[in-house]
PDB file of C-alpha atoms in Angstrom:
ATOM      1  CA  UNK A   1     -24.145   1.211 -15.264  1.00 75.00           C
ATOM      2  CA  UNK A   2     -20.976   2.935 -14.006  1.00 84.00           C
ATOM      3  CA  UNK A   3     -22.492   6.346 -13.449  1.00 85.00           C
ATOM      4  CA  UNK A   4     -25.653   5.537 -11.546  1.00 89.00           C
ATOM      5  CA  UNK A   5     -24.089   2.773  -9.394  1.00 91.00           C
ATOM      6  CA  UNK A   6     -20.884   4.587  -8.538  1.00 90.00           C
ATOM      7  CA  UNK A   7     -22.571   7.994  -8.146  1.00 89.00           C
ATOM      8  CA  UNK A   8     -25.232   6.543  -5.824  1.00 91.00           C
ATOM      9  CA  UNK A   9     -22.536   4.776  -3.748  1.00 90.00           C
ATOM     10  CA  UNK A  10     -20.428   7.921  -3.347  1.00 89.00           C
ATOM     11  CA  UNK A  11     -23.381  10.159  -2.432  1.00 90.00           C
ATOM     12  CA  UNK A  12     -25.111   7.850   0.040  1.00 91.00           C
ATOM     13  CA  UNK A  13     -24.708   7.875   3.812  1.00 92.00           C
ATOM     14  CA  UNK A  14     -22.497   4.984   5.111  1.00 90.00           C
ATOM     15  CA  UNK A  15     -25.475   2.770   6.308  1.00 91.00           C
ATOM     16  CA  UNK A  16     -27.063   2.987   2.870  1.00 92.00           C
ATOM     17  CA  UNK A  17     -23.938   1.971   0.935  1.00 92.00           C
ATOM     18  CA  UNK A  18     -24.113  -1.588  -0.331  1.00 93.00           C
ATOM     19  CA  UNK A  19     -21.052  -3.769  -0.002  1.00 93.00           C
ATOM     20  CA  UNK A  20     -22.204  -5.518  -3.203  1.00 95.00           C
ATOM     21  CA  UNK A  21     -21.090  -2.484  -5.201  1.00 94.00           C
ATOM     22  CA  UNK A  22     -17.455  -3.283  -4.174  1.00 95.00           C
ATOM     23  CA  UNK A  23     -18.023  -6.967  -5.037  1.00 95.00           C
ATOM     24  CA  UNK A  24     -19.611  -6.030  -8.365  1.00 95.00           C
ATOM     25  CA  UNK A  25     -16.598  -3.967  -9.530  1.00 95.00           C
ATOM     26  CA  UNK A  26     -14.134  -6.568  -8.218  1.00 94.00           C
ATOM     27  CA  UNK A  27     -15.938  -9.157 -10.372  1.00 95.00           C
ATOM     28  CA  UNK A  28     -15.966  -6.898 -13.424  1.00 95.00           C
ATOM     29  CA  UNK A  29     -12.222  -6.225 -13.104  1.00 95.00           C
ATOM     30  CA  UNK A  30     -11.518  -9.887 -12.611  1.00 94.00           C
ATOM     31  CA  UNK A  31     -13.514 -10.630 -15.749  1.00 95.00           C
ATOM     32  CA  UNK A  32     -12.264  -7.862 -18.084  1.00 94.00           C
ATOM     33  CA  UNK A  33      -8.780  -7.553 -16.558  1.00 91.00           C
ATOM     34  CA  UNK A  34      -6.434  -4.957 -18.181  1.00 88.00           C
ATOM     35  CA  UNK A  35      -9.239  -3.448 -20.337  1.00 92.00           C
ATOM     36  CA  UNK A  36     -10.517  -1.767 -17.119  1.00 92.00           C
ATOM     37  CA  UNK A  37      -7.331   0.230 -16.505  1.00 87.00           C
ATOM     38  CA  UNK A  38      -8.878   3.522 -17.710  1.00 87.00           C
ATOM     39  CA  UNK A  39     -11.941   2.971 -15.475  1.00 91.00           C
ATOM     40  CA  UNK A  40     -10.032   2.400 -12.244  1.00 90.00           C
ATOM     41  CA  UNK A  41      -9.526   6.086 -11.350  1.00 86.00           C
ATOM     42  CA  UNK A  42     -13.269   6.579 -11.697  1.00 89.00           C
ATOM     43  CA  UNK A  43     -14.053   3.540  -9.557  1.00 92.00           C
ATOM     44  CA  UNK A  44     -11.535   4.674  -6.943  1.00 86.00           C
ATOM     45  CA  UNK A  45     -12.958   8.180  -6.957  1.00 86.00           C
ATOM     46  CA  UNK A  46     -16.398   6.810  -6.050  1.00 91.00           C
ATOM     47  CA  UNK A  47     -15.563   4.045  -3.531  1.00 91.00           C
ATOM     48  CA  UNK A  48     -12.065   4.511  -2.078  1.00 86.00           C
ATOM     49  CA  UNK A  49     -12.176   7.377   0.339  1.00 84.00           C
ATOM     50  CA  UNK A  50     -15.785   6.892   1.483  1.00 89.00           C
ATOM     51  CA  UNK A  51     -15.249   3.105   2.135  1.00 88.00           C
ATOM     52  CA  UNK A  52     -11.902   3.808   3.862  1.00 82.00           C
ATOM     53  CA  UNK A  53     -13.613   6.198   6.267  1.00 85.00           C
ATOM     54  CA  UNK A  54     -16.247   3.521   7.030  1.00 87.00           C
ATOM     55  CA  UNK A  55     -13.867   0.665   7.794  1.00 82.00           C
ATOM     56  CA  UNK A  56     -11.156   2.561   9.714  1.00 76.00           C
ATOM     57  CA  UNK A  57     -13.330   3.919  12.543  1.00 78.00           C
ATOM     58  CA  UNK A  58     -13.155   0.528  14.242  1.00 74.00           C
ATOM     59  CA  UNK A  59     -12.802  -3.186  13.413  1.00 68.00           C
ATOM     60  CA  UNK A  60     -16.383  -4.191  14.159  1.00 79.00           C
ATOM     61  CA  UNK A  61     -18.658  -2.189  11.884  1.00 86.00           C
ATOM     62  CA  UNK A  62     -19.108  -2.843   8.118  1.00 89.00           C
ATOM     63  CA  UNK A  63     -17.359  -6.248   8.017  1.00 87.00           C
ATOM     64  CA  UNK A  64     -18.796  -7.057   4.601  1.00 90.00           C
ATOM     65  CA  UNK A  65     -17.524  -3.763   3.239  1.00 91.00           C
ATOM     66  CA  UNK A  66     -14.106  -4.533   4.633  1.00 87.00           C
ATOM     67  CA  UNK A  67     -13.850  -7.903   2.939  1.00 88.00           C
ATOM     68  CA  UNK A  68     -15.203  -6.759  -0.360  1.00 91.00           C
ATOM     69  CA  UNK A  69     -13.084  -3.606  -0.359  1.00 89.00           C
ATOM     70  CA  UNK A  70      -9.970  -5.719  -0.090  1.00 86.00           C
ATOM     71  CA  UNK A  71     -11.292  -8.070  -2.860  1.00 89.00           C
ATOM     72  CA  UNK A  72     -11.643  -4.976  -5.087  1.00 91.00           C
ATOM     73  CA  UNK A  73      -8.122  -3.808  -4.234  1.00 86.00           C
ATOM     74  CA  UNK A  74      -6.771  -7.280  -4.947  1.00 85.00           C
ATOM     75  CA  UNK A  75      -8.516  -7.364  -8.324  1.00 90.00           C
ATOM     76  CA  UNK A  76      -7.089  -3.946  -9.240  1.00 87.00           C
ATOM     77  CA  UNK A  77      -3.557  -4.849  -8.034  1.00 80.00           C
ATOM     78  CA  UNK A  78      -3.701  -8.156  -9.984  1.00 84.00           C
ATOM     79  CA  UNK A  79      -5.118  -6.951 -13.312  1.00 87.00           C
ATOM     80  CA  UNK A  80      -4.735  -3.159 -13.366  1.00 84.00           C
ATOM     81  CA  UNK A  81      -1.638  -2.398 -11.284  1.00 72.00           C
ATOM     82  CA  UNK A  82      -0.503   0.220 -13.775  1.00 68.00           C
ATOM     83  CA  UNK A  83      -3.684   2.181 -13.003  1.00 74.00           C
ATOM     84  CA  UNK A  84      -2.575   2.530  -9.402  1.00 66.00           C
ATOM     85  CA  UNK A  85       0.636   4.252 -10.536  1.00 56.00           C
ATOM     86  CA  UNK A  86      -1.267   6.434 -12.986  1.00 58.00           C
ATOM     87  CA  UNK A  87      -3.882   7.712 -10.503  1.00 60.00           C
ATOM     88  CA  UNK A  88      -4.236  11.393 -10.561  1.00 52.00           C
ATOM     89  CA  UNK A  89      -1.674  13.310  -8.400  1.00 46.00           C
ATOM     90  CA  UNK A  90      -4.549  15.013  -6.572  1.00 52.00           C
ATOM     91  CA  UNK A  91      -6.021  11.662  -5.490  1.00 65.00           C
ATOM     92  CA  UNK A  92      -2.657  10.339  -4.359  1.00 46.00           C
ATOM     93  CA  UNK A  93      -1.817  13.587  -2.613  1.00 51.00           C
ATOM     94  CA  UNK A  94      -5.167  13.519  -0.663  1.00 56.00           C
ATOM     95  CA  UNK A  95      -4.380   9.965   0.431  1.00 55.00           C
ATOM     96  CA  UNK A  96      -0.738  10.650   1.332  1.00 59.00           C
ATOM     97  CA  UNK A  97      -1.701  13.736   3.341  1.00 59.00           C
ATOM     98  CA  UNK A  98      -4.552  12.103   5.201  1.00 61.00           C
ATOM     99  CA  UNK A  99      -4.311  11.289   8.888  1.00 62.00           C
ATOM    100  CA  UNK A 100      -5.029   7.689   8.028  1.00 66.00           C
ATOM    101  CA  UNK A 101      -1.894   7.551   5.897  1.00 75.00           C
ATOM    102  CA  UNK A 102       0.409   8.080   8.888  1.00 78.00           C
ATOM    103  CA  UNK A 103      -1.571   5.664  10.991  1.00 74.00           C
ATOM    104  CA  UNK A 104      -1.497   2.987   8.294  1.00 70.00           C
ATOM    105  CA  UNK A 105       2.209   3.177   7.646  1.00 79.00           C
ATOM    106  CA  UNK A 106       3.102   3.323  11.317  1.00 81.00           C
ATOM    107  CA  UNK A 107       1.227   0.030  11.766  1.00 75.00           C
ATOM    108  CA  UNK A 108       2.257  -1.723   8.524  1.00 76.00           C
ATOM    109  CA  UNK A 109       5.337  -0.119   6.937  1.00 83.00           C
ATOM    110  CA  UNK A 110       7.889  -2.406   8.586  1.00 87.00           C
ATOM    111  CA  UNK A 111       5.715  -5.478   7.962  1.00 81.00           C
ATOM    112  CA  UNK A 112       5.300  -4.583   4.278  1.00 82.00           C
ATOM    113  CA  UNK A 113       9.106  -4.085   3.876  1.00 88.00           C
ATOM    114  CA  UNK A 114       9.695  -7.442   5.573  1.00 87.00           C
ATOM    115  CA  UNK A 115       7.149  -9.265   3.383  1.00 82.00           C
ATOM    116  CA  UNK A 116       8.319  -7.564   0.177  1.00 84.00           C
ATOM    117  CA  UNK A 117      11.918  -8.726   0.797  1.00 89.00           C
ATOM    118  CA  UNK A 118      10.580 -12.250   1.623  1.00 85.00           C
ATOM    119  CA  UNK A 119       8.902 -12.574  -1.791  1.00 81.00           C
ATOM    120  CA  UNK A 120      11.701 -10.741  -3.648  1.00 85.00           C
ATOM    121  CA  UNK A 121      14.198 -13.367  -2.472  1.00 86.00           C
ATOM    122  CA  UNK A 122      11.943 -16.353  -3.071  1.00 80.00           C
ATOM    123  CA  UNK A 123      12.095 -17.762  -6.612  1.00 80.00           C
ATOM    124  CA  UNK A 124       8.611 -19.081  -6.278  1.00 77.00           C
ATOM    125  CA  UNK A 125       7.393 -15.465  -6.561  1.00 72.00           C
ATOM    126  CA  UNK A 126       9.614 -14.594  -9.549  1.00 78.00           C
ATOM    127  CA  UNK A 127       6.744 -13.619 -11.926  1.00 77.00           C
ATOM    128  CA  UNK A 128       5.769 -10.740  -9.635  1.00 74.00           C
ATOM    129  CA  UNK A 129       9.300  -9.426  -9.177  1.00 83.00           C
ATOM    130  CA  UNK A 130       8.777  -6.194 -11.087  1.00 83.00           C
ATOM    131  CA  UNK A 131       5.605  -5.330  -9.179  1.00 80.00           C
ATOM    132  CA  UNK A 132       7.276  -6.086  -5.835  1.00 82.00           C
ATOM    133  CA  UNK A 133      10.212  -3.824  -6.804  1.00 87.00           C
ATOM    134  CA  UNK A 134       7.676  -1.092  -7.554  1.00 85.00           C
ATOM    135  CA  UNK A 135       6.238  -1.407  -4.054  1.00 82.00           C
ATOM    136  CA  UNK A 136       9.676  -1.311  -2.450  1.00 88.00           C
ATOM    137  CA  UNK A 137      10.677   1.703  -4.563  1.00 89.00           C
ATOM    138  CA  UNK A 138       7.482   3.522  -3.524  1.00 85.00           C
ATOM    139  CA  UNK A 139       8.132   2.859   0.179  1.00 87.00           C
ATOM    140  CA  UNK A 140      11.738   4.028   0.036  1.00 91.00           C
ATOM    141  CA  UNK A 141      10.680   7.191  -1.845  1.00 90.00           C
ATOM    142  CA  UNK A 142       7.930   7.813   0.718  1.00 87.00           C
ATOM    143  CA  UNK A 143      10.318   7.976   3.651  1.00 90.00           C
ATOM    144  CA  UNK A 144      13.001   9.901   1.783  1.00 90.00           C
ATOM    145  CA  UNK A 145      10.611  12.609   0.601  1.00 87.00           C
ATOM    146  CA  UNK A 146       9.344  13.120   4.194  1.00 81.00           C
ATOM    147  CA  UNK A 147       5.759  12.348   3.193  1.00 79.00           C
ATOM    148  CA  UNK A 148       5.157  10.635   6.544  1.00 85.00           C
ATOM    149  CA  UNK A 149       5.027  13.175   9.367  1.00 84.00           C
ATOM    150  CA  UNK A 150       5.148  10.665  12.303  1.00 86.00           C
ATOM    151  CA  UNK A 151       7.957   8.345  13.341  1.00 89.00           C
ATOM    152  CA  UNK A 152       7.644   4.769  11.986  1.00 90.00           C
ATOM    153  CA  UNK A 153       9.346   3.284  15.057  1.00 89.00           C
ATOM    154  CA  UNK A 154       7.775   2.689  18.411  1.00 83.00           C
ATOM    155  CA  UNK A 155       9.718   4.705  20.991  1.00 79.00           C
ATOM    156  CA  UNK A 156       8.621   2.301  23.768  1.00 80.00           C
ATOM    157  CA  UNK A 157      10.375  -0.678  22.092  1.00 81.00           C
ATOM    158  CA  UNK A 158      13.129   1.065  20.109  1.00 79.00           C
ATOM    159  CA  UNK A 159      15.664   2.645  22.501  1.00 76.00           C
ATOM    160  CA  UNK A 160      17.360   4.775  19.864  1.00 78.00           C
ATOM    161  CA  UNK A 161      15.640   7.907  18.492  1.00 81.00           C
ATOM    162  CA  UNK A 162      16.309   8.208  14.817  1.00 90.00           C
ATOM    163  CA  UNK A 163      16.694  11.649  13.136  1.00 91.00           C
ATOM    164  CA  UNK A 164      14.093  10.723  10.489  1.00 92.00           C
ATOM    165  CA  UNK A 165      12.088   7.832   9.023  1.00 93.00           C
ATOM    166  CA  UNK A 166      14.564   7.425   6.166  1.00 93.00           C
ATOM    167  CA  UNK A 167      17.424   6.644   8.590  1.00 94.00           C
ATOM    168  CA  UNK A 168      15.187   4.255  10.595  1.00 94.00           C
ATOM    169  CA  UNK A 169      14.209   2.319   7.459  1.00 95.00           C
ATOM    170  CA  UNK A 170      17.879   2.087   6.310  1.00 96.00           C
ATOM    171  CA  UNK A 171      18.946   0.682   9.652  1.00 95.00           C
ATOM    172  CA  UNK A 172      15.952  -1.643   9.862  1.00 94.00           C
ATOM    173  CA  UNK A 173      16.547  -2.960   6.319  1.00 96.00           C
ATOM    174  CA  UNK A 174      20.255  -3.596   7.024  1.00 97.00           C
ATOM    175  CA  UNK A 175      19.351  -5.517  10.182  1.00 95.00           C
ATOM    176  CA  UNK A 176      16.623  -7.464   8.355  1.00 95.00           C
ATOM    177  CA  UNK A 177      18.845  -8.521   5.472  1.00 96.00           C
ATOM    178  CA  UNK A 178      21.812  -9.165   7.755  1.00 95.00           C
ATOM    179  CA  UNK A 179      19.778 -11.572   9.875  1.00 95.00           C
ATOM    180  CA  UNK A 180      18.235 -13.231   6.787  1.00 93.00           C
ATOM    181  CA  UNK A 181      21.578 -13.700   4.993  1.00 93.00           C
ATOM    182  CA  UNK A 182      24.241 -14.271   7.700  1.00 94.00           C
ATOM    183  CA  UNK A 183      26.712 -15.600   5.104  1.00 95.00           C
ATOM    184  CA  UNK A 184      26.948 -12.124   3.519  1.00 95.00           C
ATOM    185  CA  UNK A 185      29.391  -9.731   5.254  1.00 96.00           C
ATOM    186  CA  UNK A 186      27.720  -6.866   7.124  1.00 95.00           C
ATOM    187  CA  UNK A 187      29.667  -4.297   5.060  1.00 96.00           C
ATOM    188  CA  UNK A 188      28.201  -5.734   1.818  1.00 97.00           C
ATOM    189  CA  UNK A 189      24.671  -5.683   3.229  1.00 96.00           C
ATOM    190  CA  UNK A 190      25.124  -2.010   4.275  1.00 96.00           C
ATOM    191  CA  UNK A 191      26.549  -1.119   0.868  1.00 97.00           C
ATOM    192  CA  UNK A 192      23.559  -2.873  -0.851  1.00 96.00           C
ATOM    193  CA  UNK A 193      20.899  -1.053   1.216  1.00 96.00           C
ATOM    194  CA  UNK A 194      22.615   2.323   0.750  1.00 96.00           C
ATOM    195  CA  UNK A 195      22.672   1.562  -2.971  1.00 96.00           C
ATOM    196  CA  UNK A 196      18.927   0.830  -2.910  1.00 94.00           C
ATOM    197  CA  UNK A 197      18.226   4.241  -1.389  1.00 94.00           C
ATOM    198  CA  UNK A 198      20.615   6.084  -3.637  1.00 95.00           C
ATOM    199  CA  UNK A 199      19.072   4.544  -6.799  1.00 93.00           C
ATOM    200  CA  UNK A 200      15.449   4.760  -5.571  1.00 91.00           C
ATOM    201  CA  UNK A 201      14.500   7.068  -8.472  1.00 90.00           C
ATOM    202  CA  UNK A 202      15.632   4.468 -10.999  1.00 90.00           C
ATOM    203  CA  UNK A 203      13.438   1.391 -11.187  1.00 84.00           C
TER     204      UNK A 203
END
């Protein structure tokens, strides 16, 4: 079933693509869980880019596709997270170099960092600690490698112009943790954040 359904979805014009295809593969992954890891790159190859292009033009069109696309991403992140890390470099490179990548991170990078630290420091979310650390590691590597070509800060609300995104994220993270944990000295918070960046290559 994979070849005809995925192939048809990828080749079709946007209005002919069925949102049920996304729902179908979300259901399959939720049912078969980790056994689908090897199939995720194939599924992504057929639905990811074309669906992304459909749902990012505006927030009105293709509402069903939007909902079912995120259901598919949730299923993959829950049961086949390792597959996201193992996606082919070419696919990741295409995504990282796309115009949408800058737009997405400019809108959500700070929020993701904030939410990741919120769950990392909450014992209720302890079972997902390793996955959350992977997300944080990826974000820190992203800004340090210069993969994002636009500033993450909004110049109209942030008076200081940072030399690069890496410095902005460092300062933001220090402020975030300093405000969240006022009992910890500012020097210790700074040392901790600098340590995170310096050890970003070591999970």
